[in-house]
mmCIF file with all atom_site columns, C-alpha atoms in Angstrom:
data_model
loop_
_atom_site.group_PDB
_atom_site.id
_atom_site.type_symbol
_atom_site.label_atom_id
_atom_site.label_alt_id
_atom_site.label_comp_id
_atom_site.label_asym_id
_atom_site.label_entity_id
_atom_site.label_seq_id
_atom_site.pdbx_PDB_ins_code
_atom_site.Cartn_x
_atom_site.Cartn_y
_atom_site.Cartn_z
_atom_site.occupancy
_atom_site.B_iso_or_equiv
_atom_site.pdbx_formal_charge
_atom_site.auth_seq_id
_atom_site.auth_comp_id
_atom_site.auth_asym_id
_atom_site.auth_atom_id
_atom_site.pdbx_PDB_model_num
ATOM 1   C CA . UNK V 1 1   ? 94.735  113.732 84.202  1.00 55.00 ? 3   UNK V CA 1
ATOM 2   C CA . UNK V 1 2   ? 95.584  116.176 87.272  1.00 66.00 ? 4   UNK V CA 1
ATOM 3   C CA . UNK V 1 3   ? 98.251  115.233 89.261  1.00 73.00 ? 5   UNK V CA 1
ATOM 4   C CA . UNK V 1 4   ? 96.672  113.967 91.922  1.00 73.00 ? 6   UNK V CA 1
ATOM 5   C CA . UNK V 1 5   ? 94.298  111.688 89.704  1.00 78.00 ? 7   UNK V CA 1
ATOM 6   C CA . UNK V 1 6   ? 97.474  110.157 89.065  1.00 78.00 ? 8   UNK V CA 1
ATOM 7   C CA . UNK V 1 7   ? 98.551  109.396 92.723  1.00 73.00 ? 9   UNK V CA 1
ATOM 8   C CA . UNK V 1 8   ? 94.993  108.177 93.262  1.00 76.00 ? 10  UNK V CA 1
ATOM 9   C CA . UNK V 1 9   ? 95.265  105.880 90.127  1.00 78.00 ? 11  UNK V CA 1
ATOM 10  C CA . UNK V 1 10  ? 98.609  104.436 91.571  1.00 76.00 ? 12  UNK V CA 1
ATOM 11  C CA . UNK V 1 11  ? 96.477  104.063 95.393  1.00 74.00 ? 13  UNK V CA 1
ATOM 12  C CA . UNK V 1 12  ? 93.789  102.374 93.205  1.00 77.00 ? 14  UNK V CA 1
ATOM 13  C CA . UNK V 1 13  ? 95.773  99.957  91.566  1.00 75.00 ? 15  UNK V CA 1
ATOM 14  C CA . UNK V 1 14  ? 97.626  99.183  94.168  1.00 74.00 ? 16  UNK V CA 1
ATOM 15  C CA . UNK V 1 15  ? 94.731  98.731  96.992  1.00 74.00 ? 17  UNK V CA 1
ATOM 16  C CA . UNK V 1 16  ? 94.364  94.933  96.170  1.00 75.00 ? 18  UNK V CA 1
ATOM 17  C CA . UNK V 1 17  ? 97.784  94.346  96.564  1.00 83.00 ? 19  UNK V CA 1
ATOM 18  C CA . UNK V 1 18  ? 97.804  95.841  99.464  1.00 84.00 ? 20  UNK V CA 1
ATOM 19  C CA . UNK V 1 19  ? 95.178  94.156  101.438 1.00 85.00 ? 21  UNK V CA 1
ATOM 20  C CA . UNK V 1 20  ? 96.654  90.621  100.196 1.00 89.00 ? 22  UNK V CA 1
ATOM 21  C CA . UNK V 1 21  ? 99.912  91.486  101.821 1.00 91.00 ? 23  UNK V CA 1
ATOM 22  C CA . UNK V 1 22  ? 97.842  92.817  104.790 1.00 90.00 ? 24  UNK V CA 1
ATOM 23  C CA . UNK V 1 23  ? 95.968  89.594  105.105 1.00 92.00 ? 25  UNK V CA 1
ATOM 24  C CA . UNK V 1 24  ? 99.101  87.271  104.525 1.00 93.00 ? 26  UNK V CA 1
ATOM 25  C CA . UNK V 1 25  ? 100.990 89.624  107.426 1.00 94.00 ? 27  UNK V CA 1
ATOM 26  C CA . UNK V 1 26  ? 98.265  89.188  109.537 1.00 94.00 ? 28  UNK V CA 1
ATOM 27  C CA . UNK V 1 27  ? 97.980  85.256  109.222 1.00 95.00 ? 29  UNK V CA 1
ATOM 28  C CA . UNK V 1 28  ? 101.775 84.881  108.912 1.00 95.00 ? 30  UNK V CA 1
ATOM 29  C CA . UNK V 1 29  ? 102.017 84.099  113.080 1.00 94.00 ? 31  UNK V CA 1
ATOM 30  C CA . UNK V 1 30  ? 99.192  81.963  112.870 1.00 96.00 ? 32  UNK V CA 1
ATOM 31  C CA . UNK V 1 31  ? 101.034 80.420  110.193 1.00 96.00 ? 33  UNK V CA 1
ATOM 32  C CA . UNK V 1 32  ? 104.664 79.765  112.079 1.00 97.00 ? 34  UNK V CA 1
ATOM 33  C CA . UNK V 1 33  ? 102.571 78.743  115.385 1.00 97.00 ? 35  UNK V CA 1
ATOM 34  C CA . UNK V 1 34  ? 100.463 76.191  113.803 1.00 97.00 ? 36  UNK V CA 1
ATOM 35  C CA . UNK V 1 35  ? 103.183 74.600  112.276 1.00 97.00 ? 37  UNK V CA 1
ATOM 36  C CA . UNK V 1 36  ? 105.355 74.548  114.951 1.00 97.00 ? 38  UNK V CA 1
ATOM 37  C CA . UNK V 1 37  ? 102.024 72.945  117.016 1.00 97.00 ? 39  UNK V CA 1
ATOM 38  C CA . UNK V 1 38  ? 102.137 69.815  114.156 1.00 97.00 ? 40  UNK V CA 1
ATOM 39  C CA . UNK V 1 39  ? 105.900 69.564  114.236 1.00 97.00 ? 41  UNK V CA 1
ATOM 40  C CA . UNK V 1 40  ? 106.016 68.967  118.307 1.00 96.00 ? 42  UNK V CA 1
ATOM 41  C CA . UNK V 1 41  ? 103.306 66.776  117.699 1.00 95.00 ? 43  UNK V CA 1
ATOM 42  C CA . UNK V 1 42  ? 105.860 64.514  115.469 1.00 94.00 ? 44  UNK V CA 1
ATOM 43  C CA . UNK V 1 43  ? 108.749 65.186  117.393 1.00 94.00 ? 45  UNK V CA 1
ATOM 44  C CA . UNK V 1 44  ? 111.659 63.376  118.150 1.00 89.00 ? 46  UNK V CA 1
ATOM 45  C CA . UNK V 1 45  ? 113.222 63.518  122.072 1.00 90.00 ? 47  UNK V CA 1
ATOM 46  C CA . UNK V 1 46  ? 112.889 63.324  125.522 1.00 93.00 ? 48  UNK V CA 1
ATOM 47  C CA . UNK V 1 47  ? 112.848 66.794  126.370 1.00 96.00 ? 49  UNK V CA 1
ATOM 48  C CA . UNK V 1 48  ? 110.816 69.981  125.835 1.00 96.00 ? 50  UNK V CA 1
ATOM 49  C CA . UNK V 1 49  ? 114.580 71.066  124.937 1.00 96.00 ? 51  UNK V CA 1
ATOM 50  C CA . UNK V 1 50  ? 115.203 67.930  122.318 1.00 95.00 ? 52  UNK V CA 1
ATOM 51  C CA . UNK V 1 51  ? 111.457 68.455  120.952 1.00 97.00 ? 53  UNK V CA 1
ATOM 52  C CA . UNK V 1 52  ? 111.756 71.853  120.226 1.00 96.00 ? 54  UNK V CA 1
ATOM 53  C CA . UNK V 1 53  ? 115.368 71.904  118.986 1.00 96.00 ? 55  UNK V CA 1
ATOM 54  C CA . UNK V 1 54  ? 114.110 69.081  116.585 1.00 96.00 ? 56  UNK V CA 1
ATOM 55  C CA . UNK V 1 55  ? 111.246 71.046  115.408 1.00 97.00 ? 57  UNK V CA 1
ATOM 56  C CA . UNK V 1 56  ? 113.387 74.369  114.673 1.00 96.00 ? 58  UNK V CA 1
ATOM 57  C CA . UNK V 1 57  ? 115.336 72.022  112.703 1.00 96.00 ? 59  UNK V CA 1
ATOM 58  C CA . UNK V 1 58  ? 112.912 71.139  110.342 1.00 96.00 ? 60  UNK V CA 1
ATOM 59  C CA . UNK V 1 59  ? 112.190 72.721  106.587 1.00 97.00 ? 61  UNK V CA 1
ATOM 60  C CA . UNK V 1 60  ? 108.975 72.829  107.051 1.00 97.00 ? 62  UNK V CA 1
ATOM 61  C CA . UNK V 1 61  ? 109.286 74.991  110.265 1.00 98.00 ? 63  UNK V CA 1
ATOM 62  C CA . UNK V 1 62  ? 112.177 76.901  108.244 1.00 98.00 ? 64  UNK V CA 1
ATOM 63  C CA . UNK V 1 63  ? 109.911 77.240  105.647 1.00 97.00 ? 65  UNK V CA 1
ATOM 64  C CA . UNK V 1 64  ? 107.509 79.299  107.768 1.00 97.00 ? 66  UNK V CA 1
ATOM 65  C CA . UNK V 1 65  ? 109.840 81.376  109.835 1.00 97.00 ? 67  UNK V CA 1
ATOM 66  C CA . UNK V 1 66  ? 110.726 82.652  106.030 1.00 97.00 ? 68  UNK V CA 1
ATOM 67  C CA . UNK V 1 67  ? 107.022 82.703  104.995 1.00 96.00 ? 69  UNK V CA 1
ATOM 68  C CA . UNK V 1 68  ? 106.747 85.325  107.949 1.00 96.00 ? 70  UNK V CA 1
ATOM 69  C CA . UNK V 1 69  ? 109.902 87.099  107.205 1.00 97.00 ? 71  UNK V CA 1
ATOM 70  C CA . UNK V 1 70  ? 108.609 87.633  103.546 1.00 96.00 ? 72  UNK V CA 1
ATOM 71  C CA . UNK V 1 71  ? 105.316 88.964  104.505 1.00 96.00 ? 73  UNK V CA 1
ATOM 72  C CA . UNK V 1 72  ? 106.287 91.201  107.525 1.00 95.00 ? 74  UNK V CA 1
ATOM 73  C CA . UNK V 1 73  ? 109.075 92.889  104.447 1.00 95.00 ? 75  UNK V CA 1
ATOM 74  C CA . UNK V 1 74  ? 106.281 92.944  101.664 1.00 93.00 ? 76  UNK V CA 1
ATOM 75  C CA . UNK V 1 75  ? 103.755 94.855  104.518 1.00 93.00 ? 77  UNK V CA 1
ATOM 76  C CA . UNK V 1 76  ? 106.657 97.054  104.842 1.00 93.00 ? 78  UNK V CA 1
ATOM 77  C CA . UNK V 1 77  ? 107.414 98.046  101.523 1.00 89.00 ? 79  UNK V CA 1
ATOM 78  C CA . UNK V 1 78  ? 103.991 98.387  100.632 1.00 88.00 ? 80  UNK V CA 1
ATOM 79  C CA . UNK V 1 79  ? 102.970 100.338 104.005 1.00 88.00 ? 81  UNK V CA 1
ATOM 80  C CA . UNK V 1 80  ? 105.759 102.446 102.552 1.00 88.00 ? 82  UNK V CA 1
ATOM 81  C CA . UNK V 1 81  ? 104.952 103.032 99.138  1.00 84.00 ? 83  UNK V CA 1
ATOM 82  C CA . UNK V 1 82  ? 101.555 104.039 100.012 1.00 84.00 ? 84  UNK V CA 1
ATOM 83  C CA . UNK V 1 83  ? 102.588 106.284 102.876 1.00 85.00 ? 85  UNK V CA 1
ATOM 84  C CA . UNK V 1 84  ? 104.234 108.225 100.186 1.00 84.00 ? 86  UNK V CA 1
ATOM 85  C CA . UNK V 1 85  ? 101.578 108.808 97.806  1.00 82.00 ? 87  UNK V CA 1
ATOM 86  C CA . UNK V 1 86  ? 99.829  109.997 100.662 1.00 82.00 ? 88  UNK V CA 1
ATOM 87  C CA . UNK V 1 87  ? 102.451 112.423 101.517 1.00 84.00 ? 89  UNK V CA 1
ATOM 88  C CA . UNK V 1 88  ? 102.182 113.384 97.598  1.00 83.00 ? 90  UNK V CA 1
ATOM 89  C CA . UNK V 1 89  ? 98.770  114.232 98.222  1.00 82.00 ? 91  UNK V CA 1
ATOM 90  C CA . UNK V 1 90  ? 98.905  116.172 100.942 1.00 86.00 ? 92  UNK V CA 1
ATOM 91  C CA . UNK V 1 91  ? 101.488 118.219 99.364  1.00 84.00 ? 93  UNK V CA 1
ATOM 92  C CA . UNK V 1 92  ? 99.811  118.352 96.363  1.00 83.00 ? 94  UNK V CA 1
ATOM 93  C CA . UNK V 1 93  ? 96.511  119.352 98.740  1.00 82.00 ? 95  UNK V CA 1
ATOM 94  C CA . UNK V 1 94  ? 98.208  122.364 100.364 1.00 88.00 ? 96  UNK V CA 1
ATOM 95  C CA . UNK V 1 95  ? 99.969  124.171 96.878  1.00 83.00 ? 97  UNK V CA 1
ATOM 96  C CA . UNK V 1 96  ? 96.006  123.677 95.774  1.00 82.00 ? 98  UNK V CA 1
ATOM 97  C CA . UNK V 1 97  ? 95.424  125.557 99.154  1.00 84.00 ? 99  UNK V CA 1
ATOM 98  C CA . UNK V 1 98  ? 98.313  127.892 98.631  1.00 83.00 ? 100 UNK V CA 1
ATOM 99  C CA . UNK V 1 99  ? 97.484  128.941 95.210  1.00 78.00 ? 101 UNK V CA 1
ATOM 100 C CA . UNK V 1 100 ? 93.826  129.430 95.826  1.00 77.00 ? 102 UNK V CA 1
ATOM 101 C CA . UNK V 1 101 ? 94.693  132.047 98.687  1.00 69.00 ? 103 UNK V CA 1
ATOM 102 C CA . UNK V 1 102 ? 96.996  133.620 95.836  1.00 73.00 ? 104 UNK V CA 1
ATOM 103 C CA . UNK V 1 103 ? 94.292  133.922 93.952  1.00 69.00 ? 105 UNK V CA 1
ATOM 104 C CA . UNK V 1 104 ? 91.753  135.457 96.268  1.00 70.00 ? 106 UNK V CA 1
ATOM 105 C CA . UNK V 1 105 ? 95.084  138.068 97.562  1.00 67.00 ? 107 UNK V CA 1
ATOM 106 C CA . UNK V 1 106 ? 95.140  139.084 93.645  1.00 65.00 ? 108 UNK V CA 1
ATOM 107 C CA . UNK V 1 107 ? 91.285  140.012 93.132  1.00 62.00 ? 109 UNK V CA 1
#
């Protein structure tokens, strides 16, 4: 295998990945909003203030605020990772370019 069949093996593999953390990203607001939505439903107070306090305090709510937190990091690193097989790429693309115009320069 060529170089560059090797970055695109490593794109490959990781493409499934990579539109599960997408799609979990994506959803992850959804996520925290609609469970914040139930929690005010069951909260506890007499104010907006009290209500919403209450809900923040709650694992469940917790639980989603870290939910996002973990998904906005994976989207990162994996944004990331591909980002530099791309740059691979390209680099590999232009020595292909570079030597091919050696070539023709020798002949």
């Amino acid at each position: 295998m060529t170089d560059i069949d090797d970055l695109l093996a490593k794109a490959r593999g990781r493409s499934e990945d990579y539109g599960r953390i997408y799609g979990r990203k994506e959803t992850s607001d959804d996520y925290l909003k609609t469970t914040y939505a139930q929690l005010y439903q069951e909260a506890k107070g007499d104010t907006v203030a009290d209500r919403d306090s209450w809900v923040r305090s709650q694992k469940g709510y917790q639980d989603a605020i870290l939910r996002k937190k973990d998904a906005y990091a994976d989207w990162k690193t994996a944004e990331t990772y591909m980002k530099l097989l791309f740059a691979e790429a390209e680099v590999w693309r232009t020595k292909q370019a570079n030597n091919r115009y050696m070539d023709n320069a020798h002949r």
